[in-house]
mmCIF file of C-alpha atoms and ligand atoms in Angstrom:
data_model
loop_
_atom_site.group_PDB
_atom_site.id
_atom_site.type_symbol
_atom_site.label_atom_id
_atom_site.label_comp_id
_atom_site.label_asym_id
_atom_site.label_seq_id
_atom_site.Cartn_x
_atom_site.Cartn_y
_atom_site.Cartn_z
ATOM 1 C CA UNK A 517 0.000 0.000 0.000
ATOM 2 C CA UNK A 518 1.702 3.266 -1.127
ATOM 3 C CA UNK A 519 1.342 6.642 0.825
ATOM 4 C CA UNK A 520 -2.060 8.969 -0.750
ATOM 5 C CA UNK A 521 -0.943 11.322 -3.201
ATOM 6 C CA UNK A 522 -4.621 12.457 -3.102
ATOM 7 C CA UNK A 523 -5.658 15.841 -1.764
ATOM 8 C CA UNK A 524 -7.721 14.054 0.566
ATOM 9 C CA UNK A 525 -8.664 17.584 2.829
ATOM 10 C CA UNK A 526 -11.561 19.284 0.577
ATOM 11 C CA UNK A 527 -12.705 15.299 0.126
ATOM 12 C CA UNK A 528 -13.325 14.580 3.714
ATOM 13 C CA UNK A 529 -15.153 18.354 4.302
ATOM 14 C CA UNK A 530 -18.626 16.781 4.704
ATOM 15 C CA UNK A 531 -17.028 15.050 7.746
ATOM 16 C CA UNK A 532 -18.509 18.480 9.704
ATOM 17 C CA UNK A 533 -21.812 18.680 8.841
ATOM 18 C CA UNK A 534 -21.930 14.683 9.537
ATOM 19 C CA UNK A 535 -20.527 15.396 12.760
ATOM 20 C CA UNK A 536 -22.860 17.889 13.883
ATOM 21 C CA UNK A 537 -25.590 16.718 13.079
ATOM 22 C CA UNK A 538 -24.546 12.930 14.306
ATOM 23 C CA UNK A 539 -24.184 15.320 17.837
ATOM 24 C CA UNK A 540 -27.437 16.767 17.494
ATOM 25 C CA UNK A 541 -29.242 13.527 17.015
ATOM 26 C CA UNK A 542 -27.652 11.705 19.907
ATOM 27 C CA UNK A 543 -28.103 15.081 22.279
ATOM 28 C CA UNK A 544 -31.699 14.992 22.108
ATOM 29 C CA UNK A 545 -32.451 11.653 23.142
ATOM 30 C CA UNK A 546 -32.725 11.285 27.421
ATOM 31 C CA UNK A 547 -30.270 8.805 28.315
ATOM 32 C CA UNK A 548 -29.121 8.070 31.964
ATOM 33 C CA UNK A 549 -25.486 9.679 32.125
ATOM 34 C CA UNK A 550 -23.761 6.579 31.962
ATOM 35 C CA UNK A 551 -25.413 5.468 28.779
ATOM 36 C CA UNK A 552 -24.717 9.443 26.417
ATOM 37 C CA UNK A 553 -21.183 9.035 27.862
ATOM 38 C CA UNK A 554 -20.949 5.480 26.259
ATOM 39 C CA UNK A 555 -22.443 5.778 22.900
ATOM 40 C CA UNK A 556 -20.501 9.571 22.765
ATOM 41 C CA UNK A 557 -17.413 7.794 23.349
ATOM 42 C CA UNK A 558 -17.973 4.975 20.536
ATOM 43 C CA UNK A 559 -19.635 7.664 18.280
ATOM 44 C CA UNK A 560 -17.838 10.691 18.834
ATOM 45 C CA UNK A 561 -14.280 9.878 18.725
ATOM 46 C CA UNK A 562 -12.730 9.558 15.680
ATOM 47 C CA UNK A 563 -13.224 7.429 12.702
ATOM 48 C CA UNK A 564 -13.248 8.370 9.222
ATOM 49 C CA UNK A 565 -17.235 8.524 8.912
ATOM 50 C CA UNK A 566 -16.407 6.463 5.309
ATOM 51 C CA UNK A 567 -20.488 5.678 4.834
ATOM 52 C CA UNK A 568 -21.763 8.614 5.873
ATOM 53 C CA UNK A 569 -19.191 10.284 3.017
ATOM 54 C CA UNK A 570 -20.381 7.771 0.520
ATOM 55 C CA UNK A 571 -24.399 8.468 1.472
ATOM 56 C CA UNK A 572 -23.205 12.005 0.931
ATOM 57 C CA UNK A 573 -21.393 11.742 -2.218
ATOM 58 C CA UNK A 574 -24.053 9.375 -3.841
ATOM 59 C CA UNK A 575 -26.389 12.080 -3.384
ATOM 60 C CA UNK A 576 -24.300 15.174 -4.599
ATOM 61 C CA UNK A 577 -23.535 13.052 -7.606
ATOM 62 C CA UNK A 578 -27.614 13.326 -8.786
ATOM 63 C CA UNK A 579 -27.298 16.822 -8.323
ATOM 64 C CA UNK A 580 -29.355 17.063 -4.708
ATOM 65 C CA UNK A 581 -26.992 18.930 -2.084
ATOM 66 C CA UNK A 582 -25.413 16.904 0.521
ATOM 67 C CA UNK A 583 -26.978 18.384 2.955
ATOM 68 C CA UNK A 584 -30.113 16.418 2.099
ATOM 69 C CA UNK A 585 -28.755 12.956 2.759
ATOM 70 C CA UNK A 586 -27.900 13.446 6.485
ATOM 71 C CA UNK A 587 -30.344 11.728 8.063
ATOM 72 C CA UNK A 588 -28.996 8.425 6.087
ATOM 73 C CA UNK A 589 -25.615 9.708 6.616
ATOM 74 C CA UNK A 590 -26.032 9.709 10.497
ATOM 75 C CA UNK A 591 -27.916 6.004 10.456
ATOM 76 C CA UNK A 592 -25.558 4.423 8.887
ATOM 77 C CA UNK A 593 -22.228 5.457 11.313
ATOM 78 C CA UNK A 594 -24.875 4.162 14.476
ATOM 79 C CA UNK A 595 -24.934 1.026 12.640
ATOM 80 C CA UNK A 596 -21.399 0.788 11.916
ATOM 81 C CA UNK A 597 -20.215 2.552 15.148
ATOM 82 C CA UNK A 598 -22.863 -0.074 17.117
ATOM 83 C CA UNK A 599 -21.245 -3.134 14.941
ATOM 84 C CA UNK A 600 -17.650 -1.863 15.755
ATOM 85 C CA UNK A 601 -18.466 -1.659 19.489
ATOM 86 C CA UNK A 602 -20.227 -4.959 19.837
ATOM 87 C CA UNK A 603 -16.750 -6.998 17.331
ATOM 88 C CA UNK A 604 -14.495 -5.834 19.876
ATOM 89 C CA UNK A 605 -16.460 -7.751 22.854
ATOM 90 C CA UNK A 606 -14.810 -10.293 24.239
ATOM 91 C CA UNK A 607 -17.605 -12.837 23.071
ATOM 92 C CA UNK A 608 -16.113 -11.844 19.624
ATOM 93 C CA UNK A 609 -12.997 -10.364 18.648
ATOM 94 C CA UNK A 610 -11.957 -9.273 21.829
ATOM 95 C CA UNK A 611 -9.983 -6.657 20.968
ATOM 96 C CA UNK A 612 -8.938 -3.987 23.450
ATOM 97 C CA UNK A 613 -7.918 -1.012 21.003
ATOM 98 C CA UNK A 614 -9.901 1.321 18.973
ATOM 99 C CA UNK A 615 -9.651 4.608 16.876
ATOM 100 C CA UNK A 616 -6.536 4.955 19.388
ATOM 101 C CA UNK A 617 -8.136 4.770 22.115
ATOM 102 C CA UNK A 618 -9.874 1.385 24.950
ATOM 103 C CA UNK A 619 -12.802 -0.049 23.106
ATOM 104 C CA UNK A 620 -16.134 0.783 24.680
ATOM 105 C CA UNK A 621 -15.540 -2.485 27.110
ATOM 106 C CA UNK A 622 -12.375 -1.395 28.053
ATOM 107 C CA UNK A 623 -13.258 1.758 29.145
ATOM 108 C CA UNK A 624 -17.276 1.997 30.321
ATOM 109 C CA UNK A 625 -17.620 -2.123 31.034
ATOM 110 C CA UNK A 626 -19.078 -4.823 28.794
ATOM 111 C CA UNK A 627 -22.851 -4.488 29.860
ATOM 112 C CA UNK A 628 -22.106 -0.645 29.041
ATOM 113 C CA UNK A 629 -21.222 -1.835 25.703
ATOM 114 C CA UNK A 630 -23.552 -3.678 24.951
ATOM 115 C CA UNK A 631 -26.071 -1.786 25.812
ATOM 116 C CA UNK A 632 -24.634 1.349 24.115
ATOM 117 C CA UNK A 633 -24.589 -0.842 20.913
ATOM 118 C CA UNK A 634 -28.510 -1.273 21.077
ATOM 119 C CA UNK A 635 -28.858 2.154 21.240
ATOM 120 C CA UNK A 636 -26.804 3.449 18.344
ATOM 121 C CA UNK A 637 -29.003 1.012 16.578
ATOM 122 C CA UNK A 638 -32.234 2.084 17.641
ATOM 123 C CA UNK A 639 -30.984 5.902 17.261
ATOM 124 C CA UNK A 640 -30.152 4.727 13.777
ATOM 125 C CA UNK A 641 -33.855 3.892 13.087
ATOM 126 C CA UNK A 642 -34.958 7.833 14.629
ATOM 127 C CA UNK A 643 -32.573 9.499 12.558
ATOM 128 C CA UNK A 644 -34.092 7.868 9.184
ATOM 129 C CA UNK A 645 -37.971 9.285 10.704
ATOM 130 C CA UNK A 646 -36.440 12.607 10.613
ATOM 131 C CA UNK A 647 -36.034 12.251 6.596
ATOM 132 C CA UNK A 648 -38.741 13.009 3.967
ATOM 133 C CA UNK A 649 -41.572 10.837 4.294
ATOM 134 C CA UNK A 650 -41.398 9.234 1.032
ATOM 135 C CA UNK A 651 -38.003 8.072 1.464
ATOM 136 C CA UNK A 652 -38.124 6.214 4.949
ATOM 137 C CA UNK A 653 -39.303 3.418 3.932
ATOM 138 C CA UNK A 654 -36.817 3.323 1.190
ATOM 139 C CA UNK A 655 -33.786 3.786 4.094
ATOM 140 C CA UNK A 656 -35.074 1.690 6.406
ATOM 141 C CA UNK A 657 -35.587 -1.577 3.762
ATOM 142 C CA UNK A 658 -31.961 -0.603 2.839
ATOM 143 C CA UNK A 659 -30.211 -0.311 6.462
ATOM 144 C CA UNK A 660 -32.538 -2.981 8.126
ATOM 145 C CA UNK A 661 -31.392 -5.706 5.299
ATOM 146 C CA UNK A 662 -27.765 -4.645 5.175
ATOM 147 C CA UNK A 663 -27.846 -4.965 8.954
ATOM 148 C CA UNK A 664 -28.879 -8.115 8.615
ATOM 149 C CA UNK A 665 -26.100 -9.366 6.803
ATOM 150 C CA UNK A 666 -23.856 -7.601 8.885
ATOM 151 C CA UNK A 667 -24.624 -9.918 11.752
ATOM 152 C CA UNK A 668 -24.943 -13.098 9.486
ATOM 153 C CA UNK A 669 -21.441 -11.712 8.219
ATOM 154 C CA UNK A 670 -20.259 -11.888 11.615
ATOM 155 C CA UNK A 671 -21.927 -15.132 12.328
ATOM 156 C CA UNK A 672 -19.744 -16.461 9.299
ATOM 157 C CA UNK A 673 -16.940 -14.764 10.441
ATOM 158 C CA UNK A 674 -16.994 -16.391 13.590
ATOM 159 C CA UNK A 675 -18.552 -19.808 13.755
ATOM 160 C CA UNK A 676 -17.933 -20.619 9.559
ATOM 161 C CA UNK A 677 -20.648 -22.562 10.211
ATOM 162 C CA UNK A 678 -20.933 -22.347 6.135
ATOM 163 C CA UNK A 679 -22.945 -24.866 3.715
ATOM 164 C CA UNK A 680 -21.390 -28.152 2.812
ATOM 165 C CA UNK A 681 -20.168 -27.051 -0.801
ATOM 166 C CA UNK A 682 -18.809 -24.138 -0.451
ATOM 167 C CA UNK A 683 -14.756 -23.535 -1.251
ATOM 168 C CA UNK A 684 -12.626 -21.829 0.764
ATOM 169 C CA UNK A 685 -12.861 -18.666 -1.783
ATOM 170 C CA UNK A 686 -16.733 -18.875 -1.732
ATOM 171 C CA UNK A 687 -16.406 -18.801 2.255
ATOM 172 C CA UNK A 688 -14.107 -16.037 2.209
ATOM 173 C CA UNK A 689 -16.192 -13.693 -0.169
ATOM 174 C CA UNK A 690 -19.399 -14.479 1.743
ATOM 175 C CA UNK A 691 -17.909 -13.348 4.460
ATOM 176 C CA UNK A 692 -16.139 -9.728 3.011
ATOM 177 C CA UNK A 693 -19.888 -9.328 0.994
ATOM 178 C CA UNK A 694 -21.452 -9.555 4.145
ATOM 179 C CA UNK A 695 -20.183 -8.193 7.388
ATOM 180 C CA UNK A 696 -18.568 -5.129 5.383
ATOM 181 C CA UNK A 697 -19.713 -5.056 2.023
ATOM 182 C CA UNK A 698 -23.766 -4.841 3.077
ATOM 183 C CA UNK A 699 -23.246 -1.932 4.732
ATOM 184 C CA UNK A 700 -20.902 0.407 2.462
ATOM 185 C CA UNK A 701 -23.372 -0.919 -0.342
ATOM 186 C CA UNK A 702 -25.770 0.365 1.869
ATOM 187 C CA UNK A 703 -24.599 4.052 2.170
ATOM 188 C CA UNK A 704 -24.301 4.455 -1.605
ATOM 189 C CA UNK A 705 -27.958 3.703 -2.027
ATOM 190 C CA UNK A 706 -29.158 5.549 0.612
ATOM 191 C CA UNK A 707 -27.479 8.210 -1.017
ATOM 192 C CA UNK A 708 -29.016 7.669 -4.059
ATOM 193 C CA UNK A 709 -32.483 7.399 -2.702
ATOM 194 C CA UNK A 710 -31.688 10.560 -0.457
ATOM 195 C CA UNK A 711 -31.426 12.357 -3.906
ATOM 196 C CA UNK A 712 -34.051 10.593 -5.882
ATOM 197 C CA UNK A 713 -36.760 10.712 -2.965
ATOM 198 C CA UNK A 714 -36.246 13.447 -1.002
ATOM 199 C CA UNK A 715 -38.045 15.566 -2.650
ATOM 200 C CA UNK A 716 -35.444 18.284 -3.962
ATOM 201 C CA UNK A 717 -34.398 16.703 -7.277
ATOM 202 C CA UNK A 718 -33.730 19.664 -9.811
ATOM 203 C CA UNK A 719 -35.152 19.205 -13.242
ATOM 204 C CA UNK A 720 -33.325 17.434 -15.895
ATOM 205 C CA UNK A 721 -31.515 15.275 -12.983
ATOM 206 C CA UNK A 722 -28.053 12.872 -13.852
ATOM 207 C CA UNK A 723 -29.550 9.771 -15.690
ATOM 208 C CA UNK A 724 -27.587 7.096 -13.045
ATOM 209 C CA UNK A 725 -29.393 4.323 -11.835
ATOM 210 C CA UNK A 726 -29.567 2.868 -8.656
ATOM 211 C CA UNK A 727 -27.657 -0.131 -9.904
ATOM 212 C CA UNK A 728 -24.607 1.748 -10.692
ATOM 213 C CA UNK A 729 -24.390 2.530 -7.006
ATOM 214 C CA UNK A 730 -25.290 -0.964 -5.852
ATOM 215 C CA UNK A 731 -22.156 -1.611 -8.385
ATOM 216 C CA UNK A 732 -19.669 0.662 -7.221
ATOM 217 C CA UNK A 733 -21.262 0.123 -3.199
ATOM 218 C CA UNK A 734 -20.812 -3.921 -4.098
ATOM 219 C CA UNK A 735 -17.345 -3.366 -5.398
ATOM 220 C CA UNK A 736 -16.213 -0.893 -2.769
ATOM 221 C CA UNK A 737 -17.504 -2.881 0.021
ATOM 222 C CA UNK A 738 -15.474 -6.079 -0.540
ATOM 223 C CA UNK A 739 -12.628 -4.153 -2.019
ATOM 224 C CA UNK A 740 -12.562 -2.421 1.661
ATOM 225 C CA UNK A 741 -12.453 -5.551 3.840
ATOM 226 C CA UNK A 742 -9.249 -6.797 1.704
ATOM 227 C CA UNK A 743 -7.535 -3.609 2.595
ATOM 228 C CA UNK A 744 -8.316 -3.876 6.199
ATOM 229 C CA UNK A 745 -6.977 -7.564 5.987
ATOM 230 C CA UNK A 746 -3.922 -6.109 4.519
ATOM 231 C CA UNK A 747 -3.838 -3.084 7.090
ATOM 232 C CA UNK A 748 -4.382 -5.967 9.827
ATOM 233 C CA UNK A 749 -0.977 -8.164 7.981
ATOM 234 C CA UNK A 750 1.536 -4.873 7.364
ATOM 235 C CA UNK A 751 0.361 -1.680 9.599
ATOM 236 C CA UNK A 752 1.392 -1.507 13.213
ATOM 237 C CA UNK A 753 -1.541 -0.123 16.469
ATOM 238 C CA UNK A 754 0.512 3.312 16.763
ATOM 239 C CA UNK A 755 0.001 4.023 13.111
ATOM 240 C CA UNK A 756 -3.979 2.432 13.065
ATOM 241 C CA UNK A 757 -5.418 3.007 16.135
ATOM 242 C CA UNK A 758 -6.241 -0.544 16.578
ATOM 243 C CA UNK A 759 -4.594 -4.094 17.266
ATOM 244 C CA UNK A 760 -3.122 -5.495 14.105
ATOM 245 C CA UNK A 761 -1.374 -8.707 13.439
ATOM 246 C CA UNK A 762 -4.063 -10.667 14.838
ATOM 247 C CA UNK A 763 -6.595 -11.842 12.126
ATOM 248 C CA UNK A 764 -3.729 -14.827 11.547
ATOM 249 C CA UNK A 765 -3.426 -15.233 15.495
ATOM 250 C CA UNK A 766 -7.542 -15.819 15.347
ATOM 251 C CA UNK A 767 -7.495 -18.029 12.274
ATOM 252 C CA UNK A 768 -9.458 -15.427 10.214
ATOM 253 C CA UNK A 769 -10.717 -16.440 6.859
ATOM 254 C CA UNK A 770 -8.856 -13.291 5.556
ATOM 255 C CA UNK A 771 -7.878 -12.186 1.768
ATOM 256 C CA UNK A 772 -4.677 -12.670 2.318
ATOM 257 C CA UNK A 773 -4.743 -15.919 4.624
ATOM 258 C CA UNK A 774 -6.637 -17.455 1.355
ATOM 259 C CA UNK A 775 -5.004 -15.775 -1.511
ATOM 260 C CA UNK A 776 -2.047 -14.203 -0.154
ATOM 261 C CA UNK A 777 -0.684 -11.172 -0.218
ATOM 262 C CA UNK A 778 0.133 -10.445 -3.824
ATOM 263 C CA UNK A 779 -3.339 -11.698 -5.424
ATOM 264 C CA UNK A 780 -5.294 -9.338 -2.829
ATOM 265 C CA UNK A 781 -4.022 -6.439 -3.562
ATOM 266 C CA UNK A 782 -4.380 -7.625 -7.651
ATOM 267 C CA UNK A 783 -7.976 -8.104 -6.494
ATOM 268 C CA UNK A 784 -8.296 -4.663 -4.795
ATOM 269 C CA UNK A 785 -6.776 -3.451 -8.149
ATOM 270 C CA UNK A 786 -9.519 -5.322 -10.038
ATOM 271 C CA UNK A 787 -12.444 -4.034 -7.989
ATOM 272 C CA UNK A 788 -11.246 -0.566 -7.983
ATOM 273 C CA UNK A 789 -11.526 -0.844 -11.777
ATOM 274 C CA UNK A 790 -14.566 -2.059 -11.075
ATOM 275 C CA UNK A 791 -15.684 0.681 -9.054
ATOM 276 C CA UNK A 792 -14.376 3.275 -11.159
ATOM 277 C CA UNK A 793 -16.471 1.969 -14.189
ATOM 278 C CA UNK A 794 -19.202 1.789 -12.632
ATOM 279 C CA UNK A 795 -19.708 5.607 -12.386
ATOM 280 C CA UNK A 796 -19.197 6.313 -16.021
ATOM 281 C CA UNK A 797 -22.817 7.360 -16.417
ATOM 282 C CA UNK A 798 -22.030 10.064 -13.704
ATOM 283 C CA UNK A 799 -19.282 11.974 -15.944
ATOM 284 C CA UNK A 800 -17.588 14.799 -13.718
ATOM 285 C CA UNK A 801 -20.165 14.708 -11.030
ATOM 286 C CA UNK A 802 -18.555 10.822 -10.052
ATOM 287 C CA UNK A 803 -15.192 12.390 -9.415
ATOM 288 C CA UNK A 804 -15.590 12.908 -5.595
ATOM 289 C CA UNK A 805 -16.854 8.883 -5.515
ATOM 290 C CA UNK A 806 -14.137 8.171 -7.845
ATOM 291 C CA UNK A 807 -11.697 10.117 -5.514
ATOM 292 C CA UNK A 808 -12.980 8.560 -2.628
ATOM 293 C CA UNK A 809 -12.479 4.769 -4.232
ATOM 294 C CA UNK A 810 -8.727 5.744 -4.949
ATOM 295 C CA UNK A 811 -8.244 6.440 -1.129
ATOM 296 C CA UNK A 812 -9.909 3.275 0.047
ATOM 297 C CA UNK A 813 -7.456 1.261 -2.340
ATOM 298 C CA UNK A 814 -4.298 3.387 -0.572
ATOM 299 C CA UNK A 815 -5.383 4.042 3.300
ATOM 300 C CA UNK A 816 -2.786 2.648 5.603
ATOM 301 C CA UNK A 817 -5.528 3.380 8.262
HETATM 302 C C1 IPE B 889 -13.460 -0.769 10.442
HETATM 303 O O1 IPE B 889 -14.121 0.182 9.648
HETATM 304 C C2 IPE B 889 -14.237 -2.030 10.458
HETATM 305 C C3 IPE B 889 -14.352 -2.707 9.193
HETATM 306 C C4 IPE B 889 -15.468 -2.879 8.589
HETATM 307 C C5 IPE B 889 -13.175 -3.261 8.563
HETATM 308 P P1 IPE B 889 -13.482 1.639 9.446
HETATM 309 O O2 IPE B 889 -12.037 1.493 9.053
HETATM 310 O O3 IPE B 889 -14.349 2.413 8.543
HETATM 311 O O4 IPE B 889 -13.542 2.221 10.927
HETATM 312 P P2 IPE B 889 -13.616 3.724 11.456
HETATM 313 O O5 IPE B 889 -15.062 4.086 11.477
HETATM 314 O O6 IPE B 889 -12.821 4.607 10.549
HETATM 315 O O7 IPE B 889 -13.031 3.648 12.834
HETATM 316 C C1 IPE B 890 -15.346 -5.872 11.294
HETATM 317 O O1 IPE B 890 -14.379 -6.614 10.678
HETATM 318 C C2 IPE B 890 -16.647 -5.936 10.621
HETATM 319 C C3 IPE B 890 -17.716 -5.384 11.459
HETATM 320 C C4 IPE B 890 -17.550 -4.582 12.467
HETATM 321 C C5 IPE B 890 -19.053 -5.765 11.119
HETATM 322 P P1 IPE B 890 -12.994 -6.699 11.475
HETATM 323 O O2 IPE B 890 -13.154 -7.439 12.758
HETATM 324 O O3 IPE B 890 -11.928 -7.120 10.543
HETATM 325 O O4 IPE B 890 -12.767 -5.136 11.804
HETATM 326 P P2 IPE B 890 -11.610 -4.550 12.713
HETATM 327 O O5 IPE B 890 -10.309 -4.984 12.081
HETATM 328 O O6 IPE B 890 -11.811 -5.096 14.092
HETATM 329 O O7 IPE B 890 -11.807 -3.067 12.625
HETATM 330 MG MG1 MG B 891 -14.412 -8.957 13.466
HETATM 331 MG MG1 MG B 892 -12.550 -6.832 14.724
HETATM 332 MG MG1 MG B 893 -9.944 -6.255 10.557
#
């Protein structure tokens, strides 16, 4: 993985307005003190806020300000902050290191954690009912079955527990598609349905489909996972923020445990591609997705 040449500051911008409003959302809900100062610590600190960017971008790209997708943008970092908080348990990956800092176990208790984890998905599920009222049901279907196979992804990722005739590749992929992939597919077609249904579409609107951002979300998502194998095989903590070296430790069903090193970053090459052509219908208005697929394929982090 080389070092980003890309001028990555005006990309992550949105990263404000996400966080603000991520604040505002959680702020309003009454919470005994212990519980705000657990899902504020998970949600709050740090991380790169990748799907809400991608929610945000999908939408810009059809023309509808940012601005418009937020309340997707906030339910889909409570999912992923909640799925984070609940993979470091002990029951699961135990891990005692995140975004720099303890995971929420290590530092508010495990019944803390777990109970801030239901939250941040049930605060998920209130930010989507403050969006347009012809597009919640259109977030919801999308976060409530990419949810779902988060958690199956995780069962996978786990247990294997997989059927009878499936190879070692097929395992591997079902796994990346599903406790990753689901959800960054996820973000780019809330995005898109942010801009299509929310009601502010401008006339003569960008002619993409939603299938080229279940494409580029498909191709994204899995593409993702292998880098965060390969982040887990070559970075060190200090430079990630969390414990590395320790998918091989586990016996993860990793990229690079099945294909090695070399062939997984070919195939994070060939889904970039991937990626990449999948926004041709966009023309310019694709480059901030198309910027944003270059730094997934580089990160370090
Ligand atoms: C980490 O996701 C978990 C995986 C799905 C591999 P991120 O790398 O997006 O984590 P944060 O949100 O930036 O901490
Ligand atoms: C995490 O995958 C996927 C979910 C949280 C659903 P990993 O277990 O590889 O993520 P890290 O490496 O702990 O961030
Ligand atoms: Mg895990
Ligand atoms: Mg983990
Ligand atoms: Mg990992």
């Amino acid at each position: 993985m080389s070092d980003i040449r890309l001028d990555t500051s005006s990309l992550f911008a949105p990263v404000k307005p996400i966080d603000a409003y991520l604040l505002n959302a959680v702020r309003r809900w009454p919470m005994p003190d212990r519980l705000r100062d657990a899902v504020e610590y998970a949600l709050l600190g740090g991380g790169k806020r990748l799907r809400p960017l991608l929610c945000w971008y999908w939408c810009a790209a059809l023309g509808v300000p940012g601005e418009e997708s937020l309340p997707g943008c906030a339910a889909i970092e409570l999912v992923h902050a909640f799925s984070l908080v609940h993979d470091d348990l002990p029951a699961l990956d135990n891990d005692d290191l995140r975004r720099g800092r303890p995971t929420l176990h290590r530092y508010a208790g495990e019944a803390m954690a777990i109970l801030a984890g239901d939250a941040m998905l049930n605060l998920a599920y209130s930010a989507i009912s403050e969006s347009a009222p012809p597009l919640q049901p259109l977030l919801v279907s999308a976060l409530s079955h990419a949810t779902h196979k988060m958690v199956a992804g995780q069962v996978y990722d786990l247990d294997g527990g997989f059927p009878g005739d499936w190879t070692r590749e097929m395992q591997v992929r079902a796994i990346h598609e599903r406790k990753t992939g689901a959800l960054m597919q996820a973000a780019c077609t809330m995005g898109h349905h942010s801009a299509r249904h929310g009601g502010k579409l401008p006339p003569g609107p960008l002619a993409a489909e939603i299938g080229a951002a279940v494409h580029y979300g498909q191709s994204i998502g899995i593409m993702f996972q292998i880098v965060d194998d390969l982040i887990d095989l070559t970075q060190t903590a200090e430079h990630t923020g969390k414990r590395t070296r320790k998918d091989a430790a586990a016996g993860k069903l990793t990229y690079p445990a099945v294909f090695g090193e070399g062939a997984s970053r070919r195939e994070v090459q060939r889904l970039r591609n991937e990626a990449i052509g999948a926004l041709a219908t966009l023309k310019d208005a694709g480059k901030p997705l198309a910027d944003l697929c270059e730094y997934l394929c580089v990160r370090t982090q």
